[in-house]
Coordinates of C-alpha atoms in Angstrom, one line a residue:
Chain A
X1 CA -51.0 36.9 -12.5
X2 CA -50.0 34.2 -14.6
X3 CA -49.6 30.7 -12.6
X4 CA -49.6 28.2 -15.7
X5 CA -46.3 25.7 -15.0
X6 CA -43.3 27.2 -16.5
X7 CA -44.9 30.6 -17.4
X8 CA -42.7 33.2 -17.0
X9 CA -44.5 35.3 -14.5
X10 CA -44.0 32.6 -12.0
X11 CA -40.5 33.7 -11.9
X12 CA -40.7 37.5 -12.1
X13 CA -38.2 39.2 -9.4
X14 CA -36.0 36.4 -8.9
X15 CA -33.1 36.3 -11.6
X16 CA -31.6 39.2 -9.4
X17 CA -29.6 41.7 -11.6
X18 CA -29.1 41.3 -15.0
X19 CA -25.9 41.3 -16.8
X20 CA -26.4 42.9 -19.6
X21 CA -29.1 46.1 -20.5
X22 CA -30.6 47.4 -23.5
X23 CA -28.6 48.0 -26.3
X24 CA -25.5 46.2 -25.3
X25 CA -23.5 43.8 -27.7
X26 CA -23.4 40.2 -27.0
X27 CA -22.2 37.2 -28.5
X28 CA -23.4 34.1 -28.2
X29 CA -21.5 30.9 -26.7
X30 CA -21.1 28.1 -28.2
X31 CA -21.8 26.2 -24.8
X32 CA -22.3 22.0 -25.6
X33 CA -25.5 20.7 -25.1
X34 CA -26.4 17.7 -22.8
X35 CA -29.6 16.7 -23.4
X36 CA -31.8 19.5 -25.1
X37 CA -31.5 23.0 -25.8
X38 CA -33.9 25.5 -27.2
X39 CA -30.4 28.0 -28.3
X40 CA -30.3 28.0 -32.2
X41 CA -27.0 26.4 -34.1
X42 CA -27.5 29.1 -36.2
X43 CA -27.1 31.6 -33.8
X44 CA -23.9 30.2 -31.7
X45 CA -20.9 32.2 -32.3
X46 CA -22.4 35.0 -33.7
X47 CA -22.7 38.8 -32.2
X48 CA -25.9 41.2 -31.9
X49 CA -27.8 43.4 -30.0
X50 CA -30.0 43.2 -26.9
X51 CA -33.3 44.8 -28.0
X52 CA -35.4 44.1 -24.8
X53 CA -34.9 42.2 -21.2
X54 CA -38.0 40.3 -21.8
X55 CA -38.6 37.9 -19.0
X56 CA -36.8 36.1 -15.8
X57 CA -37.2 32.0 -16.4
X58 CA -35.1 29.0 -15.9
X59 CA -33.3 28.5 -18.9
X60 CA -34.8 25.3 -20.8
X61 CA -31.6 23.1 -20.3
X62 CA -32.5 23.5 -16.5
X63 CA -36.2 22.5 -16.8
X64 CA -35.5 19.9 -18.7
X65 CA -34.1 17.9 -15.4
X66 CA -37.3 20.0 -13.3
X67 CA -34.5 22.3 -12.0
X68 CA -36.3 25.8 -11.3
X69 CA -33.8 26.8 -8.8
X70 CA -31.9 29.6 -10.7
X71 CA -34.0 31.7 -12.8
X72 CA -32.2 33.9 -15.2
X73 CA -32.8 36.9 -17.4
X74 CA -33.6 36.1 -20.3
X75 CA -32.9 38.4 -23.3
X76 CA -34.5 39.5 -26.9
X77 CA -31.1 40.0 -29.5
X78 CA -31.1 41.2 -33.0
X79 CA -28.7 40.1 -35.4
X80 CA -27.9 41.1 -38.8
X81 CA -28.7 38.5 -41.4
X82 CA -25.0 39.0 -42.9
X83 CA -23.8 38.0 -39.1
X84 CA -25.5 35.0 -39.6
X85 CA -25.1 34.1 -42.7
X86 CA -22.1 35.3 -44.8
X87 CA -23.8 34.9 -48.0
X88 CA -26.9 36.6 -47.4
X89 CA -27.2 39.5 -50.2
X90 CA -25.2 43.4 -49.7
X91 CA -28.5 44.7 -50.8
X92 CA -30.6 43.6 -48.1
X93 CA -27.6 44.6 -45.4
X94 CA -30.2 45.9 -42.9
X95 CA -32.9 42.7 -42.8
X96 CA -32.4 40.5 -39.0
X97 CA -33.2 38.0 -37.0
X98 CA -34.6 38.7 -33.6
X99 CA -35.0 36.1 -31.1
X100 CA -34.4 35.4 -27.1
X101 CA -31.2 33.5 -25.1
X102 CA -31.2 32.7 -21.2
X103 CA -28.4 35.0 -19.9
X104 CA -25.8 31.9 -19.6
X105 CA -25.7 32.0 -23.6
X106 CA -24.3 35.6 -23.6
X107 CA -21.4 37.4 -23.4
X108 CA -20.3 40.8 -23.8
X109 CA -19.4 41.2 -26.7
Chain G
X1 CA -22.7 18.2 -30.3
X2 CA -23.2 21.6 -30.5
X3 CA -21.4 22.3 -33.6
X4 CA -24.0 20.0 -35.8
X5 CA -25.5 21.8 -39.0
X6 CA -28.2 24.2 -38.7
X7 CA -30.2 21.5 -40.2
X8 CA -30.2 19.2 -36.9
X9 CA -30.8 21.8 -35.1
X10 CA -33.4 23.2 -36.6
X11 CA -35.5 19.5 -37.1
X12 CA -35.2 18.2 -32.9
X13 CA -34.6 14.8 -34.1
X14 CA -35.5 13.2 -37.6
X15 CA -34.0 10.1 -36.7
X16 CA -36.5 7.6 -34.6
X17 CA -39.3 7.0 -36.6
X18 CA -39.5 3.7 -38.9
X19 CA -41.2 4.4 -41.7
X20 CA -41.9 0.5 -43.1
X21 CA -45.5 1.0 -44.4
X22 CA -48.3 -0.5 -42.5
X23 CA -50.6 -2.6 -44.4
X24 CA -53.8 -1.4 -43.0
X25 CA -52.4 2.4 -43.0
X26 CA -51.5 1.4 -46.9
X27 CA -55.0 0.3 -47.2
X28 CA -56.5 3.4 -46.3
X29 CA -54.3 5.8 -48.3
X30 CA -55.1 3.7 -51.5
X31 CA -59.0 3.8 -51.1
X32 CA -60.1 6.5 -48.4
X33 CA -61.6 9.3 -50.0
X34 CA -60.1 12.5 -49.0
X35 CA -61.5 15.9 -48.0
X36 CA -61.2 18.2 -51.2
X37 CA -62.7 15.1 -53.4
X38 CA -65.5 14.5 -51.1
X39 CA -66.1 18.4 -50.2
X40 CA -66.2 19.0 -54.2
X41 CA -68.6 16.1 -54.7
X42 CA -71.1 17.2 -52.8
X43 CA -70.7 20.9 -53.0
X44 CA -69.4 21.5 -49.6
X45 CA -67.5 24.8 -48.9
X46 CA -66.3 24.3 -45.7
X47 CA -62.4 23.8 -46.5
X48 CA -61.5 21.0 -43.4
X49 CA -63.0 18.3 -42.7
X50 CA -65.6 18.2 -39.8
X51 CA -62.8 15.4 -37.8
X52 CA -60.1 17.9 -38.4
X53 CA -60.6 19.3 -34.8
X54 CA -61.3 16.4 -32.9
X55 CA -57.7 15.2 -34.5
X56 CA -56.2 18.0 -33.2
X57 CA -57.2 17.4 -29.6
X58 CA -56.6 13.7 -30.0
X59 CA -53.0 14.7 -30.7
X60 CA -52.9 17.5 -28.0
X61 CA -54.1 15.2 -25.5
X62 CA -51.2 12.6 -26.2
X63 CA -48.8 14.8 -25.4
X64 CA -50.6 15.2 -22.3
X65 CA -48.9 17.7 -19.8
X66 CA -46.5 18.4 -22.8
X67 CA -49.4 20.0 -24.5
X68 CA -49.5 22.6 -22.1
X69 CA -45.9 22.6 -21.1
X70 CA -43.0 22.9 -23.8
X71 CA -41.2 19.4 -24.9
X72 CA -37.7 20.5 -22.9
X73 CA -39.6 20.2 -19.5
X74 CA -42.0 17.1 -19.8
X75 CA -40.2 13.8 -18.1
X76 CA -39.8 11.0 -19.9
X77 CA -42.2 8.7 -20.1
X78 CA -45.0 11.0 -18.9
X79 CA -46.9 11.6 -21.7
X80 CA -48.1 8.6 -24.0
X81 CA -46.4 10.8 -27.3
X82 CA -44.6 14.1 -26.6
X83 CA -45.5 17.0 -29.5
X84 CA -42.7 17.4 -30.4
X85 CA -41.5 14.0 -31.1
X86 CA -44.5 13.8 -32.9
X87 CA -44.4 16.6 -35.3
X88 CA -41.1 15.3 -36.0
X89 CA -42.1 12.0 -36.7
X90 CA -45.1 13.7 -38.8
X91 CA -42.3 15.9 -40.9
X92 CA -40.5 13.0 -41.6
X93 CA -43.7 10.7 -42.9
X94 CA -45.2 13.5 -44.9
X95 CA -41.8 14.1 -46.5
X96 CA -41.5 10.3 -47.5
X97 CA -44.3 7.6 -47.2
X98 CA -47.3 9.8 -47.1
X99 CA -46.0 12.3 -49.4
X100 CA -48.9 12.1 -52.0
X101 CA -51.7 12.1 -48.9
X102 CA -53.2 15.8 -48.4
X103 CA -53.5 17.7 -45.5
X104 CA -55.1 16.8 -42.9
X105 CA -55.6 13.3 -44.2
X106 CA -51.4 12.9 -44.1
X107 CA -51.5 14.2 -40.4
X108 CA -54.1 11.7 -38.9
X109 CA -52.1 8.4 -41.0
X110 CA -48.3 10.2 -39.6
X111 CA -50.7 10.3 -36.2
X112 CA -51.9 6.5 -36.4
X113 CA -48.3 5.4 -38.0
X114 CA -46.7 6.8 -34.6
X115 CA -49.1 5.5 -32.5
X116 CA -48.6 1.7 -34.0
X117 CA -44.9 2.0 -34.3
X118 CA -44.8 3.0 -30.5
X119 CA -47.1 0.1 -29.6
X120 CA -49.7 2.8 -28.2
X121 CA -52.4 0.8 -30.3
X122 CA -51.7 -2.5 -32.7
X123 CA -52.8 -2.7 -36.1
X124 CA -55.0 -5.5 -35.6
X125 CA -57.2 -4.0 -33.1
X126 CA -57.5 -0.6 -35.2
X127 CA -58.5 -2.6 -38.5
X128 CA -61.1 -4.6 -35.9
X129 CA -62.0 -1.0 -34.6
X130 CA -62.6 0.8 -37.6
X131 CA -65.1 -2.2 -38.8
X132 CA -67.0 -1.6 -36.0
X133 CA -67.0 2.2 -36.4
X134 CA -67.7 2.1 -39.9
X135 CA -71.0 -0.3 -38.9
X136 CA -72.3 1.8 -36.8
X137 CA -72.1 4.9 -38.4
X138 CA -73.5 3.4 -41.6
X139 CA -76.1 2.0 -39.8
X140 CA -77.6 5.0 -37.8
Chain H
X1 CA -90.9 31.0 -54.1
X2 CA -88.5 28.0 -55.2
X3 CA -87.6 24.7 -53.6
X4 CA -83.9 26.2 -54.2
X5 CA -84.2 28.6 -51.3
X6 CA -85.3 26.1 -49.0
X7 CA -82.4 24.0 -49.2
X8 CA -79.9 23.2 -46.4
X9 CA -76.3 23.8 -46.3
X10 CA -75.0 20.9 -48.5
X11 CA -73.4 17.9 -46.5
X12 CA -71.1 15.2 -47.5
X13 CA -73.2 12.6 -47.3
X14 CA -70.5 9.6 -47.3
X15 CA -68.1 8.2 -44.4
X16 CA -64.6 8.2 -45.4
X17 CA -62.3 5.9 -44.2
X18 CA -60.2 8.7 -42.6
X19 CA -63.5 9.9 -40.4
X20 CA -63.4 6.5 -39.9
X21 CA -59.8 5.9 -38.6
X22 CA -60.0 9.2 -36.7
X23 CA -62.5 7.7 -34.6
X24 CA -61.2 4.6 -33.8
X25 CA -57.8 6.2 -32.8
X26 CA -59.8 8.2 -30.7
X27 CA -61.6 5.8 -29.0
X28 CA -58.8 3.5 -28.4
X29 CA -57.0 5.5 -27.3
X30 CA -59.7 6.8 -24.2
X31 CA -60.0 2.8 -23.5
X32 CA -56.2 2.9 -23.4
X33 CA -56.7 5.5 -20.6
X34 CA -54.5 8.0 -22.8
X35 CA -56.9 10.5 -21.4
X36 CA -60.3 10.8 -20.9
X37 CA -63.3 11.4 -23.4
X38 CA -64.3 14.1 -21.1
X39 CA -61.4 16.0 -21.3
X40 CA -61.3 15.4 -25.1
X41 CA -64.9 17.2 -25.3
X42 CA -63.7 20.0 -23.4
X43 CA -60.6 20.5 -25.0
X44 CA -62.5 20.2 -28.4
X45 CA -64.9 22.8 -27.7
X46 CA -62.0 24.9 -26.4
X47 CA -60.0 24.7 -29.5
X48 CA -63.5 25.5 -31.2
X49 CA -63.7 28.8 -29.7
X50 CA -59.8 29.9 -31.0
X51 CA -59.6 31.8 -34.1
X52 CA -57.2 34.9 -35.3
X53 CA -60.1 37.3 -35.0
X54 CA -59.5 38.7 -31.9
X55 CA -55.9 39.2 -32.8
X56 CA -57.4 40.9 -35.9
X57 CA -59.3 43.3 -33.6
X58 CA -56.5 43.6 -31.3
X59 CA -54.2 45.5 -34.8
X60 CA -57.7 47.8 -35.3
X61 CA -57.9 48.9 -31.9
X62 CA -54.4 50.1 -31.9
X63 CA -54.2 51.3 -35.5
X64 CA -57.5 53.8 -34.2
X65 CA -55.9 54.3 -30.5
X66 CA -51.9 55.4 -29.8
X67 CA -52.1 54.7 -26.6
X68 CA -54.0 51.1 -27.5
X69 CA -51.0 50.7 -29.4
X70 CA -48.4 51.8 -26.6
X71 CA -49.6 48.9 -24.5
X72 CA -49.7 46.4 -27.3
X73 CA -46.1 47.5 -27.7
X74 CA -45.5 47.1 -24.3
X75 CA -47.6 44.2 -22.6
X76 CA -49.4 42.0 -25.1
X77 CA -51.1 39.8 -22.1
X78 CA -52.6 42.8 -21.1
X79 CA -53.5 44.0 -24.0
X80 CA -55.2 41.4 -24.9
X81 CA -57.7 41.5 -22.4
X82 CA -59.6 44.5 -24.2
X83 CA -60.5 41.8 -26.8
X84 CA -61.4 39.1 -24.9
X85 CA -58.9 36.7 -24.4
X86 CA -57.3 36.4 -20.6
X87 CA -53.9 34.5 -21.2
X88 CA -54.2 33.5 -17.9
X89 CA -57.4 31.7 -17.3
X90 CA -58.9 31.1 -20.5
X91 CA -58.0 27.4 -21.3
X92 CA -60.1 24.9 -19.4
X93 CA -57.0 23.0 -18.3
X94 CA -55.4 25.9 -15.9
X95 CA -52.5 24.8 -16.6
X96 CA -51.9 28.5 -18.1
X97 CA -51.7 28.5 -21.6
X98 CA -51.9 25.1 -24.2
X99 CA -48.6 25.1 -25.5
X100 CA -47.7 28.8 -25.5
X101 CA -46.6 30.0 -22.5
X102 CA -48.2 33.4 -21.2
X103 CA -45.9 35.6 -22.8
X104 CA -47.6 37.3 -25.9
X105 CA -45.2 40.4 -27.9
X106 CA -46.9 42.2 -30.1
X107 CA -44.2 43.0 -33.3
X108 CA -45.2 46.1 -34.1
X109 CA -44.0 47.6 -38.1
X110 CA -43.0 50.2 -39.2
X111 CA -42.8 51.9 -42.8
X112 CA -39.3 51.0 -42.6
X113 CA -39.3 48.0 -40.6
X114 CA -41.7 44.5 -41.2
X115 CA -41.8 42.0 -39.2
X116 CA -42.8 38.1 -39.9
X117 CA -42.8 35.5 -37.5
X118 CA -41.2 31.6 -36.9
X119 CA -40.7 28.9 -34.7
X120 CA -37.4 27.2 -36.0
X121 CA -37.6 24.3 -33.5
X122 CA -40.9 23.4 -34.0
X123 CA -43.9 24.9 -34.5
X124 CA -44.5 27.4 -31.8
X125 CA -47.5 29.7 -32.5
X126 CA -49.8 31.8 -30.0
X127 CA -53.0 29.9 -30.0
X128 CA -55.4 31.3 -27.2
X129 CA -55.2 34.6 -29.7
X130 CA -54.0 33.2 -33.3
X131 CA -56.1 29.8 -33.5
X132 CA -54.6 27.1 -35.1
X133 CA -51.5 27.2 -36.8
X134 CA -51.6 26.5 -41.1
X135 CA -50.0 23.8 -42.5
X136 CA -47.5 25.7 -44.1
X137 CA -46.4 27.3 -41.1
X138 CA -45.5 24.0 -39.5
X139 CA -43.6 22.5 -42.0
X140 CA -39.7 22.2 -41.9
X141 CA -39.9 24.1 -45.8
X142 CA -41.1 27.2 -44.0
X143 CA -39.1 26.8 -40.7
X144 CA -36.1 26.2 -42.1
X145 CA -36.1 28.7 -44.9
X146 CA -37.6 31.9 -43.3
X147 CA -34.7 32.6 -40.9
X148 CA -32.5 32.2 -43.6
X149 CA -33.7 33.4 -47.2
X150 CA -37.0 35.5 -46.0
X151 CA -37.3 37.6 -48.6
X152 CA -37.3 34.7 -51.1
X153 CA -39.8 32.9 -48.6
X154 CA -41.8 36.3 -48.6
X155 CA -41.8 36.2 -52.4
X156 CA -43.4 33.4 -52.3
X157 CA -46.2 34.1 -50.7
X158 CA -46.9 37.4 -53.4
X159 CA -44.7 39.6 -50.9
X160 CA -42.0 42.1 -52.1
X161 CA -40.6 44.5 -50.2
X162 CA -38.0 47.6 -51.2
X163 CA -34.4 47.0 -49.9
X164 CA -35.0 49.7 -47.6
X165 CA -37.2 48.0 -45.4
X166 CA -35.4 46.1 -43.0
X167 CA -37.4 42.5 -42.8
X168 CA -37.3 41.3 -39.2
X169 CA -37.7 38.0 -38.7
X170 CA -39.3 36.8 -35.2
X171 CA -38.2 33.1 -34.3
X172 CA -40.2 32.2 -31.0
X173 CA -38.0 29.4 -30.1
X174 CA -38.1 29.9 -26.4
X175 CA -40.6 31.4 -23.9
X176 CA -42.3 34.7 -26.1
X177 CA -45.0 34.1 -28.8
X178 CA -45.2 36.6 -31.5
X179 CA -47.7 38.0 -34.0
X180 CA -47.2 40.7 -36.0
X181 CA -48.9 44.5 -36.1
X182 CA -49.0 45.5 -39.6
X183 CA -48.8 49.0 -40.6
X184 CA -52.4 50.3 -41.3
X185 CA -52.6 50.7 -45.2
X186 CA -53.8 53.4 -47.7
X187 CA -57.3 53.4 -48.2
X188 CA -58.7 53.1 -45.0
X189 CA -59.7 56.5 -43.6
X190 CA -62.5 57.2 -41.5
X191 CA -62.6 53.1 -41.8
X192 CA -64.2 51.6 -38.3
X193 CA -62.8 49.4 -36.0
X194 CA -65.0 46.2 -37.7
X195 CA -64.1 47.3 -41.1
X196 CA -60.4 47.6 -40.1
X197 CA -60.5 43.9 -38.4
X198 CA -61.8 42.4 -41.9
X199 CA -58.7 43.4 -43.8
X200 CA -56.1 42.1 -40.8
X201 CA -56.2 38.3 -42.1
X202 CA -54.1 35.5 -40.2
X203 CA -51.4 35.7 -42.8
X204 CA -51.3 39.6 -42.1
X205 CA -50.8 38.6 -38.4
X206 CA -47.8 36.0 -39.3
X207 CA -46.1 38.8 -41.2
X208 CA -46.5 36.8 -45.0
X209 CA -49.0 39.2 -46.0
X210 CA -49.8 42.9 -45.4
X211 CA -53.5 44.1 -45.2
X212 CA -55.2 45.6 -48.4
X213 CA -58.4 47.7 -48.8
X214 CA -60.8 44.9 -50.1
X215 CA -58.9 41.7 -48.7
X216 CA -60.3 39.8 -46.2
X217 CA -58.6 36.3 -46.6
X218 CA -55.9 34.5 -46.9
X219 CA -54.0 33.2 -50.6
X220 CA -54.4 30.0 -50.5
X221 CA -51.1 28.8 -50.4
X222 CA -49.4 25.5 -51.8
X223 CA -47.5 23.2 -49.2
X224 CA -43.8 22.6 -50.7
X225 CA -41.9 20.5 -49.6
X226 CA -38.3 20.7 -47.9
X227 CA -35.8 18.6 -49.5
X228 CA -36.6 21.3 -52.8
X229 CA -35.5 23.9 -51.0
X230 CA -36.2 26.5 -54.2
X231 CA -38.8 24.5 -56.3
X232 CA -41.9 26.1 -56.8
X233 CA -44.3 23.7 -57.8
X234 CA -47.1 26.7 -58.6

């Protein structure tokens, strides 16, 4: 059982019920930051797919100020390069991006 | 805020350091001899230097609790020189005043740079240090 | 017999002002009370110890055992046990782990899917299993340009892929740390689990490189810099 500070077993079983599941759509908000975030620029706005539920954690913006009252689910999504970036090549249509939100970022999408 | 290019996003912050050269800093760019000259004067395979690791911990140990916690969670002012401030600050240098040093040699100056500009050590002391390093390593 | 086989490992036999100036930072900063000379020597010798070999053996394992491989898949901290490293209590500092946090995914490839890995914000990289991190990986050239142009990136580095493999990029920007499983290459049957480790390199493990029969370390790889965002010096 992991007990290092902020590692994300210390949090496991208390996000309660997730939002979202395996395979759903989501978007990502464009929420304003106040003092630090760890939720890509490139990835605000755009729409992908939750591969995994990969771990219950206070979302960074929260530990930032030592708040580790509401631990949330945090999500693994997979975009499509093209989502991301209009430019990016027809050719390579099916090359991504994966990385991870805290469940405040998402929305059904 | 949230609506900056990918570009600030992507670099924390770039803006912060001053790069105004040190003198002493200057000094040792001009005439220290680097790693790959001195490894291929004397035949030496090994492709770091032997200080490379102990340069690494130095730096890991600034950042003190941030070097085992992540820079979004470590309070202000707890740390002597948070990682990623300094990585930042090391981007920066190597892109502009140290941009002809190799690698590692570029990350211990960015490291000393930092450390000078953030009043963690003064210049004079270090140039007074190094003198006395230098004597007694040269004298063993 | 000649004197030639009784010679030492050549040494640099020649203080450079950067050994110099490593020390004296060093030492200041202990007088300083920045930390403590003791914990530097422990954290030294701990850094010491890290390496992307059991990481290595970790990809040979699973490419010999499916259901090794499941549980990569599945639980990389576990996983990583069977090699040696305990996410949990191997740093000295119990703090968990240095700057990762204890949450290790294994990116497992496919034929039709290759994975490579990134930390956009900074340079995030799983060290109690990878080692140290390259240069290149931690500079804003690479960072900023994988997520965005990978195959070009991947070019770079000697690696082309058909259009028909989708190239997933991995950008450990918040708790997870990544390495990659390649996909165990021609060549290699009846290969054991040391021979197999060999040919898994650190760039294999990164994603910039796939293993080869015959390959057993890195390109070496020129730094560029960021503001020429498509020179190519080399």
């Amino acid at each position: 059982m992991a007990t290092g500070i902020g590692d994300p077993q210390c949090f496991k079983g208390k996000a309660g019920a997730s939002k979202f599941k395996e395979g759903d759509r989501v978007r990502v908000k464009d929420l304003p930051d106040i003092f630090y975030t760890r939720t890509m620029t490139y990835t605000r706005g755009a729409v992908g797919t939750v591969t995994k539920l990969v771990y219950e954690s206070p979302a960074a913006e929260d530990e930032a100020w030592d708040n580790t009252d509401n631990p949330e689910w945090f999500y693994s999504v997979v975009f499509k390069q093209k989502e991301l970036w209009p430019e990016y090549p027809d050719l390579y249509a099916n090359d991504t991006v994966e990385t991870e939100f805290p469940e405040r970022y998402l929305e059904s999408a | 805020m949230s609506t900056s290019s990918n570009e600030t996003s992507i670099q924390g912050s770039e803006h912060g350091v001053d790069i105004t050269p040190i003198p002493l800093l200057q000094d040792i760019q001009a005439h220290g001899r680097v790693w790959t000259d001195l490894a291929t004067q004397y035949g030496v395979t090994n492709p770091d230097p032997p200080w490379k690791i102990t340069l690494e911990a130095t730096c890991d140990l600034l950042a003190g609790d941030s070097c085992v916690k992540p820079y979004d969670q470590v309070a202000p002012g707890s740390c002597a020189l948070p990682s990623l401030e300094r990585r930042a600050e090391e981007d920066e240098l190597s892109a502009t005043i140290y941009e002809d040093v190799p690698f590692p040699e570029r990350q211990l100056l960015a490291l000393a740079h930092s450390m000078i500009k953030r009043g963690l050590v003064n210049e004079d002391e270090l140039a007074h240090r190094m003198k006395e390093v230098e004597q007694r390593l040269n004298s063993a | 017999m000649s004197d030639h086989d009784h010679k030492p490992a050549p040494m640099v036999d020649e203080v450079s002002d950067f050994e110099i100036l490593e020390m004296a930072v060093r030492e200041l900063a202990i007088e300083k009370g920045l930390f403590s000379a003791e914990d530097h020597r422990v954290w030294t010798e701990y850094v010491h110890t890290l390496g992307p070999l059991p990481a290595a053996r970790m990809v040979a394992k699973a490419w010999l055992d499916p259901e090794y491989k499941k549980l990569c898949d599945t639980d990389g901290v576990e996983a990583s046990k069977a090699v040696g490293v305990n996410w949990v209590t191997s740093p000295p500092t119990q703090f968990g782990t240095p700057s990762d946090y204890c949450n290790l995914r294994v990116l497992v490839d496919t034929p039709t899917v290759k994975h490579v890995v990134v930390c956009t914000l900074c340079s995030c990289y799983p060290r109690p299993i990878l080692g140290q991190s390259p240069e290149w990986y931690r500079t804003p050239n690479y960072r900023r340009r994988l997520v965005r142009w990978p195959r070009q990136v991947l070019a770079e580095f000697g690696l082309q892929l058909p259009s028909d493999v989708e190239i997933r990029v991995g950008d450990s920007n918040q708790k997870t740390r990544y390495f990659v499983m390649p996909v165990r290459p021609e060549g290699t049957e009846g290969w054991n689990e040391d021979q197999l480790t060999e040919i898994v390199t650190r760039d294999c493990l990164i994603g910039v490189a796939v293993p080869k029969p015959g390959v057993t370390s890195n390109a070496k790889r020129p730094v560029i810099k960021a503001i020429h965002p498509v020179h190519h010096g080399h």
